[in-house]
JSON list of C-alpha atoms in Angstrom, two decimals:
[
{"chain": "A", "resi": 14, "resn": "UNK", "atom": "CA", "xyz": [152.80, 115.84, 123.99]},
{"chain": "A", "resi": 15, "resn": "UNK", "atom": "CA", "xyz": [153.33, 118.98, 125.99]},
{"chain": "A", "resi": 16, "resn": "UNK", "atom": "CA", "xyz": [152.49, 119.58, 129.61]},
{"chain": "A", "resi": 17, "resn": "UNK", "atom": "CA", "xyz": [149.69, 121.96, 130.40]},
{"chain": "A", "resi": 18, "resn": "UNK", "atom": "CA", "xyz": [148.58, 123.47, 133.65]},
{"chain": "A", "resi": 19, "resn": "UNK", "atom": "CA", "xyz": [145.60, 121.95, 135.40]},
{"chain": "A", "resi": 20, "resn": "UNK", "atom": "CA", "xyz": [142.44, 122.83, 133.55]},
{"chain": "A", "resi": 21, "resn": "UNK", "atom": "CA", "xyz": [140.22, 125.15, 135.58]},
{"chain": "A", "resi": 22, "resn": "UNK", "atom": "CA", "xyz": [136.75, 126.43, 134.71]},
{"chain": "A", "resi": 23, "resn": "UNK", "atom": "CA", "xyz": [136.71, 129.98, 133.36]},
{"chain": "A", "resi": 24, "resn": "UNK", "atom": "CA", "xyz": [134.09, 132.51, 134.45]},
{"chain": "A", "resi": 25, "resn": "UNK", "atom": "CA", "xyz": [131.82, 133.68, 131.67]},
{"chain": "A", "resi": 26, "resn": "UNK", "atom": "CA", "xyz": [130.64, 137.33, 131.34]},
{"chain": "A", "resi": 27, "resn": "UNK", "atom": "CA", "xyz": [127.56, 136.59, 133.47]},
{"chain": "A", "resi": 28, "resn": "UNK", "atom": "CA", "xyz": [129.80, 135.41, 136.31]},
{"chain": "A", "resi": 29, "resn": "UNK", "atom": "CA", "xyz": [129.03, 131.71, 136.00]},
{"chain": "A", "resi": 30, "resn": "UNK", "atom": "CA", "xyz": [131.77, 129.13, 135.73]},
{"chain": "A", "resi": 31, "resn": "UNK", "atom": "CA", "xyz": [131.89, 127.23, 132.46]},
{"chain": "A", "resi": 32, "resn": "UNK", "atom": "CA", "xyz": [133.80, 124.07, 131.92]},
{"chain": "A", "resi": 33, "resn": "UNK", "atom": "CA", "xyz": [135.14, 122.75, 128.63]},
{"chain": "A", "resi": 34, "resn": "UNK", "atom": "CA", "xyz": [132.12, 120.68, 127.64]},
{"chain": "A", "resi": 35, "resn": "UNK", "atom": "CA", "xyz": [129.49, 123.25, 128.64]},
{"chain": "A", "resi": 36, "resn": "UNK", "atom": "CA", "xyz": [131.04, 125.66, 126.10]},
{"chain": "A", "resi": 37, "resn": "UNK", "atom": "CA", "xyz": [129.87, 123.30, 123.36]},
{"chain": "A", "resi": 38, "resn": "UNK", "atom": "CA", "xyz": [133.21, 121.61, 122.74]},
{"chain": "A", "resi": 39, "resn": "UNK", "atom": "CA", "xyz": [133.18, 117.87, 122.08]},
{"chain": "A", "resi": 40, "resn": "UNK", "atom": "CA", "xyz": [134.24, 115.49, 124.84]},
{"chain": "A", "resi": 41, "resn": "UNK", "atom": "CA", "xyz": [137.93, 114.90, 124.43]},
{"chain": "A", "resi": 42, "resn": "UNK", "atom": "CA", "xyz": [140.13, 112.32, 126.14]},
{"chain": "A", "resi": 43, "resn": "UNK", "atom": "CA", "xyz": [142.92, 114.90, 126.08]},
{"chain": "A", "resi": 44, "resn": "UNK", "atom": "CA", "xyz": [140.95, 117.16, 128.43]},
{"chain": "A", "resi": 45, "resn": "UNK", "atom": "CA", "xyz": [140.27, 114.41, 130.96]},
{"chain": "A", "resi": 46, "resn": "UNK", "atom": "CA", "xyz": [142.40, 114.88, 134.05]},
{"chain": "A", "resi": 47, "resn": "UNK", "atom": "CA", "xyz": [143.46, 111.60, 135.61]},
{"chain": "A", "resi": 48, "resn": "UNK", "atom": "CA", "xyz": [145.70, 111.61, 138.62]},
{"chain": "A", "resi": 49, "resn": "UNK", "atom": "CA", "xyz": [148.91, 109.62, 138.31]},
{"chain": "A", "resi": 50, "resn": "UNK", "atom": "CA", "xyz": [148.06, 108.08, 141.67]},
{"chain": "A", "resi": 51, "resn": "UNK", "atom": "CA", "xyz": [144.71, 106.61, 140.65]},
{"chain": "A", "resi": 52, "resn": "UNK", "atom": "CA", "xyz": [144.52, 102.85, 140.48]},
{"chain": "A", "resi": 53, "resn": "UNK", "atom": "CA", "xyz": [142.52, 101.42, 137.61]},
{"chain": "A", "resi": 54, "resn": "UNK", "atom": "CA", "xyz": [139.47, 99.44, 138.62]},
{"chain": "A", "resi": 55, "resn": "UNK", "atom": "CA", "xyz": [140.61, 95.93, 139.35]},
{"chain": "A", "resi": 56, "resn": "UNK", "atom": "CA", "xyz": [138.01, 93.85, 137.59]},
{"chain": "A", "resi": 57, "resn": "UNK", "atom": "CA", "xyz": [138.26, 90.48, 135.85]},
{"chain": "A", "resi": 58, "resn": "UNK", "atom": "CA", "xyz": [139.41, 92.24, 132.67]},
{"chain": "A", "resi": 59, "resn": "UNK", "atom": "CA", "xyz": [142.27, 94.06, 134.39]},
{"chain": "A", "resi": 60, "resn": "UNK", "atom": "CA", "xyz": [145.82, 92.78, 133.90]},
{"chain": "A", "resi": 61, "resn": "UNK", "atom": "CA", "xyz": [146.98, 89.88, 136.01]},
{"chain": "A", "resi": 62, "resn": "UNK", "atom": "CA", "xyz": [150.54, 91.16, 136.21]},
{"chain": "A", "resi": 63, "resn": "UNK", "atom": "CA", "xyz": [151.24, 94.57, 137.71]},
{"chain": "A", "resi": 64, "resn": "UNK", "atom": "CA", "xyz": [154.39, 96.63, 137.47]},
{"chain": "A", "resi": 65, "resn": "UNK", "atom": "CA", "xyz": [156.15, 97.49, 140.72]},
{"chain": "A", "resi": 66, "resn": "UNK", "atom": "CA", "xyz": [154.66, 100.97, 140.98]},
{"chain": "A", "resi": 67, "resn": "UNK", "atom": "CA", "xyz": [151.10, 99.80, 140.34]},
{"chain": "A", "resi": 68, "resn": "UNK", "atom": "CA", "xyz": [151.54, 96.86, 142.73]},
{"chain": "A", "resi": 69, "resn": "UNK", "atom": "CA", "xyz": [152.80, 99.20, 145.45]},
{"chain": "A", "resi": 70, "resn": "UNK", "atom": "CA", "xyz": [149.68, 101.33, 144.98]},
{"chain": "A", "resi": 71, "resn": "UNK", "atom": "CA", "xyz": [147.55, 98.17, 145.08]},
{"chain": "A", "resi": 72, "resn": "UNK", "atom": "CA", "xyz": [148.94, 97.41, 148.55]},
{"chain": "A", "resi": 73, "resn": "UNK", "atom": "CA", "xyz": [148.98, 101.04, 149.66]},
{"chain": "A", "resi": 74, "resn": "UNK", "atom": "CA", "xyz": [152.70, 101.22, 150.37]},
{"chain": "A", "resi": 75, "resn": "UNK", "atom": "CA", "xyz": [155.48, 103.33, 148.92]},
{"chain": "A", "resi": 76, "resn": "UNK", "atom": "CA", "xyz": [157.34, 102.24, 145.81]},
{"chain": "A", "resi": 77, "resn": "UNK", "atom": "CA", "xyz": [160.67, 102.00, 147.64]},
{"chain": "A", "resi": 78, "resn": "UNK", "atom": "CA", "xyz": [159.28, 99.77, 150.40]},
{"chain": "A", "resi": 79, "resn": "UNK", "atom": "CA", "xyz": [157.56, 97.53, 147.86]},
{"chain": "A", "resi": 80, "resn": "UNK", "atom": "CA", "xyz": [160.67, 97.30, 145.71]},
{"chain": "A", "resi": 81, "resn": "UNK", "atom": "CA", "xyz": [162.70, 96.29, 148.78]},
{"chain": "A", "resi": 82, "resn": "UNK", "atom": "CA", "xyz": [160.18, 93.52, 149.57]},
{"chain": "A", "resi": 83, "resn": "UNK", "atom": "CA", "xyz": [160.35, 92.18, 146.01]},
{"chain": "A", "resi": 84, "resn": "UNK", "atom": "CA", "xyz": [164.15, 92.13, 145.78]},
{"chain": "A", "resi": 85, "resn": "UNK", "atom": "CA", "xyz": [164.42, 90.64, 149.29]},
{"chain": "A", "resi": 86, "resn": "UNK", "atom": "CA", "xyz": [162.26, 87.75, 148.07]},
{"chain": "A", "resi": 87, "resn": "UNK", "atom": "CA", "xyz": [159.26, 88.43, 150.32]},
{"chain": "A", "resi": 88, "resn": "UNK", "atom": "CA", "xyz": [157.04, 88.84, 147.24]},
{"chain": "A", "resi": 89, "resn": "UNK", "atom": "CA", "xyz": [157.67, 86.72, 144.15]},
{"chain": "A", "resi": 90, "resn": "UNK", "atom": "CA", "xyz": [158.67, 88.64, 141.04]},
{"chain": "A", "resi": 91, "resn": "UNK", "atom": "CA", "xyz": [157.85, 87.67, 137.46]},
{"chain": "A", "resi": 92, "resn": "UNK", "atom": "CA", "xyz": [160.18, 88.41, 134.57]},
{"chain": "A", "resi": 93, "resn": "UNK", "atom": "CA", "xyz": [158.82, 87.69, 131.12]},
{"chain": "A", "resi": 94, "resn": "UNK", "atom": "CA", "xyz": [160.99, 86.66, 128.16]},
{"chain": "A", "resi": 95, "resn": "UNK", "atom": "CA", "xyz": [162.49, 89.61, 126.33]},
{"chain": "A", "resi": 96, "resn": "UNK", "atom": "CA", "xyz": [161.10, 90.40, 122.91]},
{"chain": "A", "resi": 97, "resn": "UNK", "atom": "CA", "xyz": [164.24, 92.31, 121.88]},
{"chain": "A", "resi": 98, "resn": "UNK", "atom": "CA", "xyz": [166.90, 90.03, 123.32]},
{"chain": "A", "resi": 99, "resn": "UNK", "atom": "CA", "xyz": [166.03, 86.43, 122.39]},
{"chain": "A", "resi": 100, "resn": "UNK", "atom": "CA", "xyz": [166.81, 83.86, 125.06]},
{"chain": "A", "resi": 101, "resn": "UNK", "atom": "CA", "xyz": [167.01, 86.45, 127.84]},
{"chain": "A", "resi": 102, "resn": "UNK", "atom": "CA", "xyz": [164.59, 87.82, 130.42]},
{"chain": "A", "resi": 103, "resn": "UNK", "atom": "CA", "xyz": [163.04, 91.23, 130.18]},
{"chain": "A", "resi": 104, "resn": "UNK", "atom": "CA", "xyz": [164.48, 93.86, 132.50]},
{"chain": "A", "resi": 105, "resn": "UNK", "atom": "CA", "xyz": [160.97, 94.79, 133.56]},
{"chain": "A", "resi": 106, "resn": "UNK", "atom": "CA", "xyz": [159.75, 93.22, 136.81]},
{"chain": "A", "resi": 107, "resn": "UNK", "atom": "CA", "xyz": [156.11, 92.31, 137.35]},
{"chain": "A", "resi": 108, "resn": "UNK", "atom": "CA", "xyz": [154.12, 90.91, 140.26]},
{"chain": "A", "resi": 109, "resn": "UNK", "atom": "CA", "xyz": [151.11, 88.63, 140.05]},
{"chain": "A", "resi": 110, "resn": "UNK", "atom": "CA", "xyz": [147.99, 90.02, 141.77]},
{"chain": "A", "resi": 111, "resn": "UNK", "atom": "CA", "xyz": [147.31, 86.59, 143.29]},
{"chain": "A", "resi": 112, "resn": "UNK", "atom": "CA", "xyz": [150.74, 86.74, 144.97]},
{"chain": "A", "resi": 113, "resn": "UNK", "atom": "CA", "xyz": [149.90, 90.16, 146.38]},
{"chain": "A", "resi": 114, "resn": "UNK", "atom": "CA", "xyz": [146.61, 88.89, 147.78]},
{"chain": "A", "resi": 115, "resn": "UNK", "atom": "CA", "xyz": [148.41, 85.88, 149.28]},
{"chain": "A", "resi": 116, "resn": "UNK", "atom": "CA", "xyz": [151.02, 88.20, 150.83]},
{"chain": "A", "resi": 117, "resn": "UNK", "atom": "CA", "xyz": [148.26, 90.24, 152.49]},
{"chain": "A", "resi": 118, "resn": "UNK", "atom": "CA", "xyz": [146.54, 87.11, 153.83]},
{"chain": "A", "resi": 119, "resn": "UNK", "atom": "CA", "xyz": [149.83, 85.81, 155.29]},
{"chain": "A", "resi": 120, "resn": "UNK", "atom": "CA", "xyz": [150.51, 89.07, 157.09]},
{"chain": "A", "resi": 121, "resn": "UNK", "atom": "CA", "xyz": [147.08, 89.64, 158.57]},
{"chain": "A", "resi": 122, "resn": "UNK", "atom": "CA", "xyz": [147.29, 89.69, 162.28]}
]
């Protein structure tokens, strides 16, 4: 997949702005612009475990601060079994949303 510049509406000959769909093109998920900073809606169907970056966004702190909290033991980390290295943990670190909510409740003041 190649990077493209942000999609901007183009003016038509009559001077009106036209976007992709108003030109009669089908709706395409490839034309949907989603910011890398957006947090998916946290509903009952959303994942229970969040990666460090997503968990940092959930709390509204920077990745480096959140990572420091996790590796200092202030927030419990979850490491799942590795699917490629039997008998070992995955290198990927996750955090349970319930632990994040508990962390917030403990630090309210």
